[in-house]
Structure formats: structure tokens, C-alpha cells
Coordinates of C-alpha atoms and ligand atoms in Angstrom, one line a residue:
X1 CA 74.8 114.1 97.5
X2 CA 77.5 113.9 100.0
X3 CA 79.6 110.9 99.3
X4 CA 81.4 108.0 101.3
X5 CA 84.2 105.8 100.0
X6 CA 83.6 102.7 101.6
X7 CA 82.3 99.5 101.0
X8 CA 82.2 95.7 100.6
X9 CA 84.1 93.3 98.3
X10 CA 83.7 93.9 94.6
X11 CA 83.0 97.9 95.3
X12 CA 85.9 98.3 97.6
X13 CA 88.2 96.3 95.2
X14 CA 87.5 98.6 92.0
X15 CA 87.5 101.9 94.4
X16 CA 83.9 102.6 93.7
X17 CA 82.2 105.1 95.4
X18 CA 79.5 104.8 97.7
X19 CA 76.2 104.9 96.0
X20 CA 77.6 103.5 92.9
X21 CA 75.6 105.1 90.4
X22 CA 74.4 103.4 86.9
X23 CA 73.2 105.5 84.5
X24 CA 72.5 105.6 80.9
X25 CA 69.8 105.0 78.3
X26 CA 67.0 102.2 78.6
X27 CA 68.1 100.9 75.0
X28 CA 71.1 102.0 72.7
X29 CA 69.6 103.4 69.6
X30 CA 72.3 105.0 67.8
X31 CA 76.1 105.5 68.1
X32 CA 75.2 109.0 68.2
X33 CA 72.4 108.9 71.0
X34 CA 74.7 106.4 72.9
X35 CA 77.8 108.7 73.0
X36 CA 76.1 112.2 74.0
X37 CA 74.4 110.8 76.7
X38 CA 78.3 108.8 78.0
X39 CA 79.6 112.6 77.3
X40 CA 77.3 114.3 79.5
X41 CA 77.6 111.6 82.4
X42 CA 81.0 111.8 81.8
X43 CA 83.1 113.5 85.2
X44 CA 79.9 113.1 87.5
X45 CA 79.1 110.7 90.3
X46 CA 78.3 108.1 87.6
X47 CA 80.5 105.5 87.4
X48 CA 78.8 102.8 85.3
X49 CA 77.5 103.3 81.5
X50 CA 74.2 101.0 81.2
X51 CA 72.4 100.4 77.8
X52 CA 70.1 97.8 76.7
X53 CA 71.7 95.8 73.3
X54 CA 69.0 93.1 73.4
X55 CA 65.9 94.2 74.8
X56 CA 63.4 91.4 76.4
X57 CA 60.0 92.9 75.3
X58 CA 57.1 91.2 77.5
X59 CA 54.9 91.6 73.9
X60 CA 56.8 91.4 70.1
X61 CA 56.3 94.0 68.1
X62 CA 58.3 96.7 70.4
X63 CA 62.2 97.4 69.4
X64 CA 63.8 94.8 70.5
X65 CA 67.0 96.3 71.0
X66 CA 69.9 97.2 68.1
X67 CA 72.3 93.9 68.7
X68 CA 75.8 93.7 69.2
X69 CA 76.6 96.4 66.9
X70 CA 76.0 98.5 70.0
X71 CA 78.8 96.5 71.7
X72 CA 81.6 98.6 69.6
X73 CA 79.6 102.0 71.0
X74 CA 80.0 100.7 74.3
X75 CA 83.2 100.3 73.8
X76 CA 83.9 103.5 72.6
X77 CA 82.2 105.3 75.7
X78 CA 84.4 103.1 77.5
X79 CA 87.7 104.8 75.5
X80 CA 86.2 107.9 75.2
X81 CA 84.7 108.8 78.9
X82 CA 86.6 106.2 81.5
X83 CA 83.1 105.2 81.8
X84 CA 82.7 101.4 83.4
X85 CA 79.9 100.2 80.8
X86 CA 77.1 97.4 81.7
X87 CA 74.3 96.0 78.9
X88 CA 71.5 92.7 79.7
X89 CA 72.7 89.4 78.9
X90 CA 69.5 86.6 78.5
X91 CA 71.7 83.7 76.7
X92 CA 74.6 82.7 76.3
X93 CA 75.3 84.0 72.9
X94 CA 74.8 87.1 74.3
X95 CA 77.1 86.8 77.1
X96 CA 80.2 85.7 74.8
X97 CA 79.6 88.8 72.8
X98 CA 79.5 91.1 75.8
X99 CA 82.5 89.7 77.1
X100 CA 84.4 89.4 73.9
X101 CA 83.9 93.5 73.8
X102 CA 84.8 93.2 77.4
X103 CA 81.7 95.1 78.8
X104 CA 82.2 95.1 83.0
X105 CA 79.3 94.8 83.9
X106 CA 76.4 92.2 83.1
X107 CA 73.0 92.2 84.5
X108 CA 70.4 89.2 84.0
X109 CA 66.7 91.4 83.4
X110 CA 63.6 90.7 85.6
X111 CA 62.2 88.1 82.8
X112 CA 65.2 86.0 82.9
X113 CA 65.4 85.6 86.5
X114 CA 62.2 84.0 86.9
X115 CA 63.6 81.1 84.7
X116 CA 66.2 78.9 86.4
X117 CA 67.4 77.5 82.6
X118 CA 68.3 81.0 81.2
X119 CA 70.2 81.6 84.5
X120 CA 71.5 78.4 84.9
X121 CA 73.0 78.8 81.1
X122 CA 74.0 82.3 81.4
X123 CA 75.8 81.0 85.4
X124 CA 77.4 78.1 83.1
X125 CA 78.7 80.7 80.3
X126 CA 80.0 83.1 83.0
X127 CA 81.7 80.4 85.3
X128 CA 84.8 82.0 87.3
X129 CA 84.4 84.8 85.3
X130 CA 85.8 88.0 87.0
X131 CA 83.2 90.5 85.5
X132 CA 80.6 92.1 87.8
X133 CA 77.3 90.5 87.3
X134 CA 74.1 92.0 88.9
X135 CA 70.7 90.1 89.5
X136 CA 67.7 92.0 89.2
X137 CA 64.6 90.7 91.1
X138 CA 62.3 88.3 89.6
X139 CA 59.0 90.2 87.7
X140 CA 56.9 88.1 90.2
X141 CA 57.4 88.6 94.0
X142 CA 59.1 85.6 94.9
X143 CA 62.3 85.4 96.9
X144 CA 63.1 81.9 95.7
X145 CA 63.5 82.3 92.3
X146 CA 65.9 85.9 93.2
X147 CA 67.6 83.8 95.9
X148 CA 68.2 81.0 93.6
X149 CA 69.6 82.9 90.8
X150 CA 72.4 84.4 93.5
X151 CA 72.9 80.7 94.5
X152 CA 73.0 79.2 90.9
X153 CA 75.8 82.4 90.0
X154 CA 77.7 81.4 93.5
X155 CA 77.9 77.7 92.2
X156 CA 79.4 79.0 89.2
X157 CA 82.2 80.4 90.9
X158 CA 81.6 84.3 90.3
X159 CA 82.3 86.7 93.2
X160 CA 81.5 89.8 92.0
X161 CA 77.9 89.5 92.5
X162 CA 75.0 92.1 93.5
X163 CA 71.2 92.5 93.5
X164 CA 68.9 94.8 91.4
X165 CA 65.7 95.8 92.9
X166 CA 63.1 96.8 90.5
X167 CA 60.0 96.1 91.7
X168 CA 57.2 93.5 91.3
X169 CA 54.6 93.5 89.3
X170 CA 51.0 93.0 90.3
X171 CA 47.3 93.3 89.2
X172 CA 46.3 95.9 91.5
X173 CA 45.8 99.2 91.3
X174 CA 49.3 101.2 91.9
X175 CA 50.8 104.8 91.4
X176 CA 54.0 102.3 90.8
X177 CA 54.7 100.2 87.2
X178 CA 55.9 98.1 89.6
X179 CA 55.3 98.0 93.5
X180 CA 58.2 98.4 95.5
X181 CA 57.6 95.5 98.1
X182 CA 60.5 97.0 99.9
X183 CA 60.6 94.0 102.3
X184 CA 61.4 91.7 100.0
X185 CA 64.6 93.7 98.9
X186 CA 65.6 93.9 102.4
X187 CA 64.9 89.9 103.3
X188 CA 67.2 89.5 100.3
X189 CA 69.5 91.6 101.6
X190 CA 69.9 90.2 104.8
X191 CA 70.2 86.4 103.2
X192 CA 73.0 87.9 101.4
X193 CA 74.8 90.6 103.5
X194 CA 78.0 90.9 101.7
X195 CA 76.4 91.3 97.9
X196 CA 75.7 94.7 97.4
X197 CA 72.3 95.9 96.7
X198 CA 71.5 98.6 94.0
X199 CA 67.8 100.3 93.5
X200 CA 66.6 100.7 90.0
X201 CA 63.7 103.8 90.6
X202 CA 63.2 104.0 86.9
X203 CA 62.0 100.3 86.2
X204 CA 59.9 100.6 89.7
X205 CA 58.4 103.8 89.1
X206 CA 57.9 103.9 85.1
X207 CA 57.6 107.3 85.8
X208 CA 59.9 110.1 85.9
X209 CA 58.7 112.2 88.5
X210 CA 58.4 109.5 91.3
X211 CA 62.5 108.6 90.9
X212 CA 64.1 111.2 93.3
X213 CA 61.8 109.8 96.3
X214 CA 62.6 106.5 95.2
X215 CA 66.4 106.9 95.0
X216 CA 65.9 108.7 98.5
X217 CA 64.1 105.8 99.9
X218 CA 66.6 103.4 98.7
X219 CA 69.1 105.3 100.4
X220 CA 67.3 105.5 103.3
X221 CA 67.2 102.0 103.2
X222 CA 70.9 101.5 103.2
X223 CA 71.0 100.7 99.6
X224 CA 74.8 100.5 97.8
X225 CA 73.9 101.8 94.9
X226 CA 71.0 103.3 92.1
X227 CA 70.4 102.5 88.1
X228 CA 68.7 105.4 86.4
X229 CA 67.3 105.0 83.2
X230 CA 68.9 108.3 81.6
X231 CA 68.7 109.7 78.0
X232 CA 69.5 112.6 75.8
X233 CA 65.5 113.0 74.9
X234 CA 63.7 111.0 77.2
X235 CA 60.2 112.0 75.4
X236 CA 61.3 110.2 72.2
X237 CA 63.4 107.1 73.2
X238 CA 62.7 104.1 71.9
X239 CA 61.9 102.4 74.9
X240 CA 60.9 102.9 78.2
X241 CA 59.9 106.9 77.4
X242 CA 58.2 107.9 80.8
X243 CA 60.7 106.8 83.1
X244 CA 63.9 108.2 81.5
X245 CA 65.3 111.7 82.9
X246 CA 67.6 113.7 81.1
X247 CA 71.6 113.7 82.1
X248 CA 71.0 117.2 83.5
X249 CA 67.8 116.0 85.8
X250 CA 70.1 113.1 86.9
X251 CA 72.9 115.6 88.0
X252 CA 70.6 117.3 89.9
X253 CA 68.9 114.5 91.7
X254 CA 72.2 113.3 92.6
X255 CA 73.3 116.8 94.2
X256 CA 69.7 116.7 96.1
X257 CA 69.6 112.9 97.2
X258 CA 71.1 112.9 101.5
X259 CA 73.0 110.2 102.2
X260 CA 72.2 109.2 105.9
X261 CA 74.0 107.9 108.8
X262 CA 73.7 104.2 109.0
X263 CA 74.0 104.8 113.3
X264 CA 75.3 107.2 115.5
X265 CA 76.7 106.8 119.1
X266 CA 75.4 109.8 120.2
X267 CA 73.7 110.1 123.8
X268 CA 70.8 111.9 123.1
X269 CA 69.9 110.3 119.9
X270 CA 70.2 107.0 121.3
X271 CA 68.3 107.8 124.4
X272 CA 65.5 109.3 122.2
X273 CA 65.7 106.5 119.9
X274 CA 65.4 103.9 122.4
X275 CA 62.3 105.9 124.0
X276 CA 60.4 105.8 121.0
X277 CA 61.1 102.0 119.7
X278 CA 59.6 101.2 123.8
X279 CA 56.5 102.5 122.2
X280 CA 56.5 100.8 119.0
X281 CA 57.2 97.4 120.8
X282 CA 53.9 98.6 123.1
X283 CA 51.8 99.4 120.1
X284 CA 52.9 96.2 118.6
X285 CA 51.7 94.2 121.5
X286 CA 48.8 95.8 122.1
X287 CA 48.2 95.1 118.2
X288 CA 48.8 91.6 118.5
X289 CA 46.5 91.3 121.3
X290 CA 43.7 93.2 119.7
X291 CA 43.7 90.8 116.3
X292 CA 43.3 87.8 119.2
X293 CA 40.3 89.1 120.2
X294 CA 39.2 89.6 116.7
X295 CA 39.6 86.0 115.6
X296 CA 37.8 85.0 118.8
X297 CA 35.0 87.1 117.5
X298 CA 35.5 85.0 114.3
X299 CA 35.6 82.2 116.1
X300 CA 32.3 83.0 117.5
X301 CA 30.6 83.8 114.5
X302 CA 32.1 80.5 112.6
X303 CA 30.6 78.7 115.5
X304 CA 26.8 80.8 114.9
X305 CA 27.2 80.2 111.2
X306 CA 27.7 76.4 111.5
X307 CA 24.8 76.4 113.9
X308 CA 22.6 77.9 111.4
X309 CA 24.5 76.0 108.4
X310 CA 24.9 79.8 106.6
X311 CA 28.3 80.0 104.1
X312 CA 31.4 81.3 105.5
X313 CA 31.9 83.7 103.2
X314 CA 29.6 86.7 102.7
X315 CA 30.7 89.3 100.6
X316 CA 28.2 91.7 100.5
X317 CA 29.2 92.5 104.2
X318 CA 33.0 92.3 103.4
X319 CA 32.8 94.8 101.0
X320 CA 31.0 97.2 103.4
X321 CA 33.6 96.8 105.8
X322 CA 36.9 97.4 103.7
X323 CA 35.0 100.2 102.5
X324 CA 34.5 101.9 105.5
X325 CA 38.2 100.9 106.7
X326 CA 40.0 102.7 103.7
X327 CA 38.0 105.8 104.9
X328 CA 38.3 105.7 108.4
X329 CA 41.9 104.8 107.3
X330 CA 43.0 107.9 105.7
X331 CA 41.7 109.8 109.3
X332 CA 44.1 107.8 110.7
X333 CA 46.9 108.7 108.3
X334 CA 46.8 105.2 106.4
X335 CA 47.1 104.8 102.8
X336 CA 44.5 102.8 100.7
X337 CA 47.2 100.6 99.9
X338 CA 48.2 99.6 103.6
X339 CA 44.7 99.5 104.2
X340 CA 43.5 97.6 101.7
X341 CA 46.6 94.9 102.1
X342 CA 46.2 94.4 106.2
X343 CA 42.1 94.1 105.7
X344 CA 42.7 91.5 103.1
X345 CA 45.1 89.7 105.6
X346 CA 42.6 90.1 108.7
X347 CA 39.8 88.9 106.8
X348 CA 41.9 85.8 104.9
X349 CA 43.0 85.1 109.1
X350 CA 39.2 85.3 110.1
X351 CA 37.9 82.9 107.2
X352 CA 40.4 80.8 108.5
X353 CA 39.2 80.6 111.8
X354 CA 35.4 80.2 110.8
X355 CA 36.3 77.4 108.1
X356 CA 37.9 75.6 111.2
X357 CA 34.9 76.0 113.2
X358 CA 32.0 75.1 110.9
X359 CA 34.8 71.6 110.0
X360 CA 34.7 71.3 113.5
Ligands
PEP1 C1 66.0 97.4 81.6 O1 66.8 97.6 82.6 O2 65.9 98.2 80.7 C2 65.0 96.3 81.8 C3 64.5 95.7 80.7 O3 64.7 96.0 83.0 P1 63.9 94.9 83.8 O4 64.6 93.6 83.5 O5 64.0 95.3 85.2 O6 62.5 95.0 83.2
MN2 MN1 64.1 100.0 80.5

């Protein structure tokens, strides 16, 4: 991975490299555990030590994290490696202890974003504070409750501020532990262009061979930065086993990950680049005017059904057709999962547009 110094506020200020790169073990377990891995990450492109001192656990009964005796082992990677370190804060007892053994970077989890208390409390403990504290993304997909923690940490006077993107989770079927949703990173993103944006793969892909084409996508993506779940013997941690690489597998995905341009000024790129987006905005109109015709088809139908007082919905036929879309979809080069998404939108549109009909 070719690297760039650049960036925005709280990276430029503490001469981070561009990706930053957080790495470390899902939970401290032991002193031990938590200074091999710091050792091995030691002198690489990592820059930030993470590891999980309280862990939120959606069910009880899993480890729940060691406490703040894993504070002090922090603070000895920090001594022993020049290692920035970072650990989850959900309270405000838990931010006083992190800052009393001046850990540099906080990050509120995915559960404690979706309640505005916790991060109201933790904004109120933190106020003015001069640490780096990172948002991850709400478990739910919903941009409010992510946009509102920003706003609620803002309030609070802290400046040092960035976004965690770890993926949503949802009922349906998935390769992902949780899906992606890439657009709602990038709507955050853009409500919030100076805050840095870092990808976690690991949390996203709960899986450890999916991370390098996750970090690669982030990248793509113009991401600032990664978090990779990373421990000495991934099989056997206490937490969060399947998505954890080893320090070596990290080295190596950060030698193969490209960074990208974000533009070029170059004539023939741009020309070609400009031909092909002419094409896309075709397609797209010609898309747009092709689902008219399809809701006047609905319309049609809404107005036959109401003739004939039959119910709207009728979901022996619906079935047939996403059926035969997710196959006539992969000839096209379409996943089931876009396929089975833009249906359910089309046919959501078109109940729409019968409903309105048969009210009429
Ligand atoms: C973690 O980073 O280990 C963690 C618990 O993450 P999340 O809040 O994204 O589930
Ligand atoms: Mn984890």
C-alpha cells in the first residue's frame, strides 16, 4: 500500500498517515496476548492500538470484556511500542477511566449509538476534551441516530471527531454479518465532509476472508482510514473469532491494498471518462422512463382490479415474478441481492399506484 501524507484536521494535526490504520485485538484478554500482538504491529503502517476493555455483548453470558485492568496494558503498549492506543467507552465511568490512563483514542460501539442518552452522557463526560473520539454507525440503518451522535459530540465542544462504518444489520439473507449499505456511509460522509471516515471490514464482514475486498472497497471509496480486528491466534480469541486476522495477514493486506487517485487532469482519462458517464446518464433516463410505463401498467391494472373489486395484493403472482427476475438477473450480470432489493422497491411503487386507483 503506497502511502500519502495528507489530510484533514485532527489527522493532519497529529501527522498521521493517510489510511490511518487501527489495528489490534477485538477484546484484551491478557497482558500477555495484549502486548505480542502491540509488538508485532509495532514499526508497520499501524498507527493506532485498539482493544475492547468493556465489551457490549448483544446476549449475557459471552466475555464481557476484562475491565480497566486492561487500561495499565494499554498503557504499556503505549510506552513500549509509540503505539497511539484506542478502547470503547459506553458510560461515563468508563470514559473517566480511559482518560485518567490517557488512552487517545475513544470510540462509542454500534449499540451505544442507537441511544441518544449513553451518547448524550458520554458527549457530556468528554466536553472540550481534546482526545480523538470516533462514532461508529448505529446497528440499525438509520442516518439520524449516526448523524445525531456527530451533532450531540459537536455540541459538546470536541473537534477531533470521525466516523466508523461497520455495517448494518438486517434479517435477510447475507454473505455479510453485517451489510455494508455503502450509501449510507457516503450520505454521512458528505453531511460531514471534514470528519474523517474510517471502514471497519472486520465488524462488517465477521469473516476473515471477505476483509481485504472490503478494505479495498473502502479505499476505493475515498475512505481515511481502516480498523482491523487483529490478534495473535484469531482461532481462539475470546471474542469475535472469525473475523480476526493475524498481525502477519494484516501486514500483508496492507502491502496489497492500492491506494487510488482521488482525480486526475489527464486528457484522455477525462475525455474517456466523460464519454462513458454520457451513457450512464442515457441509461438512467431511459430507466426512469421505462418504470413510468410500468406504473402506468399498474395503474391499469389497479383500475381492472377495482372494477372487479379483486385485492391489491396477490402474492402467488409476486412470487413468480421475483423468481424469475433473480434468474433472468444473474444473465444480466445482477446479483440476487440487487435484484431482490430493486423488485421489492418496483413492486412497493406499483402497490402504491393500484391502492390509489381502487381509493379512487
Ligand atoms: C468492536 O469494535 O469490537 C465492537 C464491539 O464493535 P461494534 O460496536 O461495531 O459492534
Ligand atoms: Mn469485535
Amino acid at each position: 500500500m503506497e502511502r500519502k501524507t495528507k489530510t484533514n484536521d485532527w489527522l493532519k494535526k497529529f501527522n498521521l498517515s493517510h489510511p490511518l490504520v487501527i489495528a489490534g485485538p477485538c477484546s484484551a484478554e491478557t497482558e500477555e496476548q495484549v502486548l505480542k500482538i502491540a509488538n508485532q504491529l509495532k514499526k508497520t503502517d499501524v498507527t493506532v492500538y485498539r482493544a475492547g476493555i468493556w465489551k457490549p455483548r448483544t446476549r449475557p453470558g459471552n466475555f464481557e470484556g476484562v475491565g480497566s485492568i486492561g487500561l495499565k496494558w494499554l498503557q504499556r503498549v503505549k510506552k513500549e511500542t509509540e503505539l497511539l492506543t484506542a478502547t470503547e467507552v459506553a458510560n461515563k465511568d468508563h470514559v473517566k477511566l480511559a482518560l485518567d490512563h490517557d488512552i487517545d483514542v475513544l470510540w462509542i460501539g454500534a449499540r451505544s449509538t442507537v441511544s441518544p442518552f449513553i451518547v448524550q452522557e458520554i458527549a457530556d463526560s468528554l466536553n472540550g476534551t481534546d482526545k480523538i473520539v470516533l462514532v461508529k454507525n448505529p446497528v440499525n440503518p438509520d442516518l439520524s441516530l449516526w448523524l445525531g451522535a456527530i451533532e450531540r459530540l459537536q455540541s459538546a465542544n470536541i473537534t477531533r471527531l470521525g466516523l466508523i462504518h461497520r455495517g448494518f444489520s438486517s434479517q435477510g439473507k447475507s454473505k455479510y454479518r453485517n451489510n455494508p449499505e455503502w450509501q449510507i456511509a457516503i450520505e454521512t460522509k458528505n453531511k460531514f465532509p471534514d470528519i474523517p471516515i474510517i471502514c471497519d471490514p472486520s465488524h462488517i464482514s465477521g469473516r476473515r476472508d471477505l476483509i481485504f475486498d472490503l478494505s479495498q472497497m473502502a479505499l476505493d471509496l475515498n475512505f481515511d482510514g481502516l480498523m482491523i480486528e487483529t490478534h495473535i491466534d484469531p482461532d481462539n480469541a475470546w471474542s469475535d473469532a472469525a473475523q480476526q486476522v493475524t498481525p502477519n495477514r494484516l501486514i500483508q493486506i496492507m502491502k496489497d491494498l492500492k491506494m487510488r487517485n482521488t482525480t486526475i487532469e489527464q486528457k484522455d482519462y477525462v475525455n474517456e471518462l466523460d464519454n462513458l458517464r454520457t451513457q450512464i446518464d442515457i441509461a438512467d433516463q431511459n430507466l426512469l422512463q421505462i418504470l413510468g410505463e410500468r406504473m402506468r401498467i399498474s395503474d391499469s391494472i389497479g383500475k381492472l382490479k377495482k372494477k372487479n373489486n379483486v385485492a391489491v395484493l396477490q402474492n402467488k403472482r409476486w412470487n413468480e415474478i421475483l423468481g424469475k427476475m433473480v434468474l433472468d438477473g444473474e444473465n444480466h450480470g445482477l446479483s440476487e441481492e440487487f435484484v431482490l432489493k430493486l423488485f421489492k422497491a418496483i413492486h412497493q411503487e406499483s402497490i402504491n399506484h393500484q391502492e390509489k386507483e381502487i381509493v379512487k
